[in-house]
XYZ file of N, CA and C in Angstrom:
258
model
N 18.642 199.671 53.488
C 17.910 198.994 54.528
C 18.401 197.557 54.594
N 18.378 196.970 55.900
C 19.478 195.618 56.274
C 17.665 194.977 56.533
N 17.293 193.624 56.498
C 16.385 193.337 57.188
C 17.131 191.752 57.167
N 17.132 191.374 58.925
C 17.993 190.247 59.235
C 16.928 189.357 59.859
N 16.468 188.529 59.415
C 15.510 187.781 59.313
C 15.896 186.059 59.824
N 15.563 185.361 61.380
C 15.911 184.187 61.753
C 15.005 182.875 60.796
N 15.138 182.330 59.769
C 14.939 181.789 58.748
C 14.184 180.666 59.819
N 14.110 180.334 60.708
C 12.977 179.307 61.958
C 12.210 179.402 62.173
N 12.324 181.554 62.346
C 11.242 182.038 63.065
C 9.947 183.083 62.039
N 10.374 182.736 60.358
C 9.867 183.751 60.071
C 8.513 183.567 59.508
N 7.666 183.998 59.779
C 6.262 183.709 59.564
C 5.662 184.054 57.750
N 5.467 183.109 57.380
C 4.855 182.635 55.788
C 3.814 182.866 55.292
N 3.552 184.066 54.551
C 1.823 183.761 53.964
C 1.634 182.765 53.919
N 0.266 182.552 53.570
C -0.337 181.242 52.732
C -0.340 181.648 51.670
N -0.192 180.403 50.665
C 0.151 180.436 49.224
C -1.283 180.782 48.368
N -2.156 180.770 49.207
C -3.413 181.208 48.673
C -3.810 182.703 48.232
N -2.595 183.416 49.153
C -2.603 184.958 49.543
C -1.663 185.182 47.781
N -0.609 184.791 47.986
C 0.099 185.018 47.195
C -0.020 185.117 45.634
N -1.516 184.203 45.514
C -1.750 183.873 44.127
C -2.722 184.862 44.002
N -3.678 185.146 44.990
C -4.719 186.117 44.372
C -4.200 187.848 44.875
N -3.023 187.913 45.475
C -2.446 189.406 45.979
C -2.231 189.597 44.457
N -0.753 188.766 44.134
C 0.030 189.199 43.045
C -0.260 188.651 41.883
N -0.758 187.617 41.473
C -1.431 186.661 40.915
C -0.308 185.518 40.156
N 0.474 185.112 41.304
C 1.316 184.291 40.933
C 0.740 183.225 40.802
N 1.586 181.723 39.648
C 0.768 180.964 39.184
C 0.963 179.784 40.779
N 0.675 178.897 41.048
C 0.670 177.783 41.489
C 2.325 177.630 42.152
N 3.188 177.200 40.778
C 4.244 177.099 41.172
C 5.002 178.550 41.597
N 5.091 179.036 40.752
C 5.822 180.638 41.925
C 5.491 180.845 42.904
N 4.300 180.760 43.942
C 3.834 180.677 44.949
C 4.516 179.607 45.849
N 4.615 178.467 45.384
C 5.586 177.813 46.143
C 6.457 177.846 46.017
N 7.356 178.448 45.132
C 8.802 178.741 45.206
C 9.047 180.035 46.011
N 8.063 181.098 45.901
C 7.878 181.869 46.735
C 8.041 181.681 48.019
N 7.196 180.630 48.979
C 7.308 180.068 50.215
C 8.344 179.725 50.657
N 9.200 178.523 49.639
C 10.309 178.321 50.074
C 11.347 179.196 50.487
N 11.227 180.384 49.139
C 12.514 181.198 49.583
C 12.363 181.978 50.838
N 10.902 182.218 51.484
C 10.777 183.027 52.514
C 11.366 182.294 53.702
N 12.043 180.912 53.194
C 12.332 180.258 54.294
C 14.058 180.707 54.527
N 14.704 181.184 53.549
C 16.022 182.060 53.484
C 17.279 180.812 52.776
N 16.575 180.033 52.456
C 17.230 178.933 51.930
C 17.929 179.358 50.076
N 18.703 178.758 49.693
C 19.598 178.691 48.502
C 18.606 178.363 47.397
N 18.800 179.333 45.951
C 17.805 178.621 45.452
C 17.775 176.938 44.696
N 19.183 176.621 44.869
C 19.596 175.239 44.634
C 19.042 174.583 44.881
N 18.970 174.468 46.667
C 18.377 173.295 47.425
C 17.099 173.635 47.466
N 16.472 174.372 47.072
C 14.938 174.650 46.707
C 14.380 174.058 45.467
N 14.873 174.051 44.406
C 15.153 173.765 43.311
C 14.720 171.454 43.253
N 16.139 171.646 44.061
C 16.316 170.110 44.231
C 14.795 169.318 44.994
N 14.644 170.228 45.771
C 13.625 170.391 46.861
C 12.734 169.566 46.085
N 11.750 170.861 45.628
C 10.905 171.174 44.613
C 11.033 169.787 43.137
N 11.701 168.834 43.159
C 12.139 168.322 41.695
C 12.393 169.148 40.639
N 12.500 170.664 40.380
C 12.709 171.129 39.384
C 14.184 171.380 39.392
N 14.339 171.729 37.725
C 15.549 172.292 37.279
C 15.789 173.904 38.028
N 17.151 173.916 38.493
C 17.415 174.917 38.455
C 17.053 176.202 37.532
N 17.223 175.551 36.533
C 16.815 177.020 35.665
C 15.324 177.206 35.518
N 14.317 176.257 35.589
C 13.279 176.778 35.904
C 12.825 177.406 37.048
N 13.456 176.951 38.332
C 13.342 177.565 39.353
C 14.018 179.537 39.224
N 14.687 179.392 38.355
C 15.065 181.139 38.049
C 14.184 181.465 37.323
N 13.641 181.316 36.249
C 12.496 181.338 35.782
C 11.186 181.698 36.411
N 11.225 180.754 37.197
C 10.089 180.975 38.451
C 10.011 182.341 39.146
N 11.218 182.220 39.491
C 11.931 183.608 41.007
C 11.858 184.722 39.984
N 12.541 184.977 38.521
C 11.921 185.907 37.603
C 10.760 186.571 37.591
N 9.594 185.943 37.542
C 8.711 185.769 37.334
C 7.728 186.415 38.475
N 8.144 186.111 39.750
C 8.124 186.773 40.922
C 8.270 187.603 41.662
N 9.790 188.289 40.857
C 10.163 189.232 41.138
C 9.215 190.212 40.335
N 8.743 190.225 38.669
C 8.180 190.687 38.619
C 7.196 191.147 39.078
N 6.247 190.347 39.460
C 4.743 190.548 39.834
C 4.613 191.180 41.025
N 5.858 191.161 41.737
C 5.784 191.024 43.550
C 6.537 192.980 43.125
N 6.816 193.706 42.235
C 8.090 194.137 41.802
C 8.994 194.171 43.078
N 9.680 193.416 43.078
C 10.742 193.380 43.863
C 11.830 192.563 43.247
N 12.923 193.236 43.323
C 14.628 192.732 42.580
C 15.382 191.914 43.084
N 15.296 191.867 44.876
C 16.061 190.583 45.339
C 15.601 189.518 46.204
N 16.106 189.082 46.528
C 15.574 187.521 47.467
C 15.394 188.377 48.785
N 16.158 188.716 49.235
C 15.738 190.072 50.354
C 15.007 190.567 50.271
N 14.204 191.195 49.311
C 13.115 192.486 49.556
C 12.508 191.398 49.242
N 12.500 190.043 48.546
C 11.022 189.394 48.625
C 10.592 189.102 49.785
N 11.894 188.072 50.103
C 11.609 188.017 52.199
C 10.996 188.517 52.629
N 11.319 190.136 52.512
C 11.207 190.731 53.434
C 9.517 191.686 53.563
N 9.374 191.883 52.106
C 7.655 191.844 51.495
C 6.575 190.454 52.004
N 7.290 189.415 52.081
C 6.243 188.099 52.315
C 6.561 188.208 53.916
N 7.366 188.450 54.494
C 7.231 188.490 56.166
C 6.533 189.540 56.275
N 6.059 190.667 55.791
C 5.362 191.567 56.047
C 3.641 191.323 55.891
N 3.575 190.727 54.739
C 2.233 189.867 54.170
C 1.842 189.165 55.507
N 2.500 188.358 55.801
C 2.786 187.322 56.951
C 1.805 187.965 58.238
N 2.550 189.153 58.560
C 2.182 189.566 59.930
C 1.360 190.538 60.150
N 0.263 190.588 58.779
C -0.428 191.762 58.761
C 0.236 193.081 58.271
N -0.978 194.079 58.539
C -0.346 195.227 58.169
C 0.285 196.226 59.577
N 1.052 197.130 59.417
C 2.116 197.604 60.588
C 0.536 198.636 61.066
């Protein structure tokens, strides 16, 4: 499955959703947000003031809870969150 997603247009839970869905802490939730924005996790990272490697840490961490393995299926799980259910 391809899901091609315009990173302008894509609509964001609230981080409120995110913590009591999956029970991500504070910060994974906003690292969460960011990445739904389709951005690098570098400049998220930089973004954010954190270290890179905590920011993997983070996205780890996320992937768990969310179980999902890539930056894609997270996308593509939080644009779904986003717009309700189908």
């Amino acid at each position: 499955v391809v899901v091609l997603l315009d990173p302008d247009s894509v609509p964001q839970p609230p981080q409120k959703v995110l913590i009591s869905c999956f029970g991500l802490t504070v910060a994974e939730a906003r690292l969460a947000h960011h990445i739904s924005t389709g951005r690098k996790l570098e400049a998220i990272a930089e973004e954010l003031g954190i270290r890179y490697e905590t920011a993997r840490n983070h996205l780890k961490a996320v992937f768990a809870k969310t179980q999902t393995h890539r930056q894609s299926e997270l996308v593509a799980l939080l644009a779904t969150l986003a717009n309700g259910p189908l």
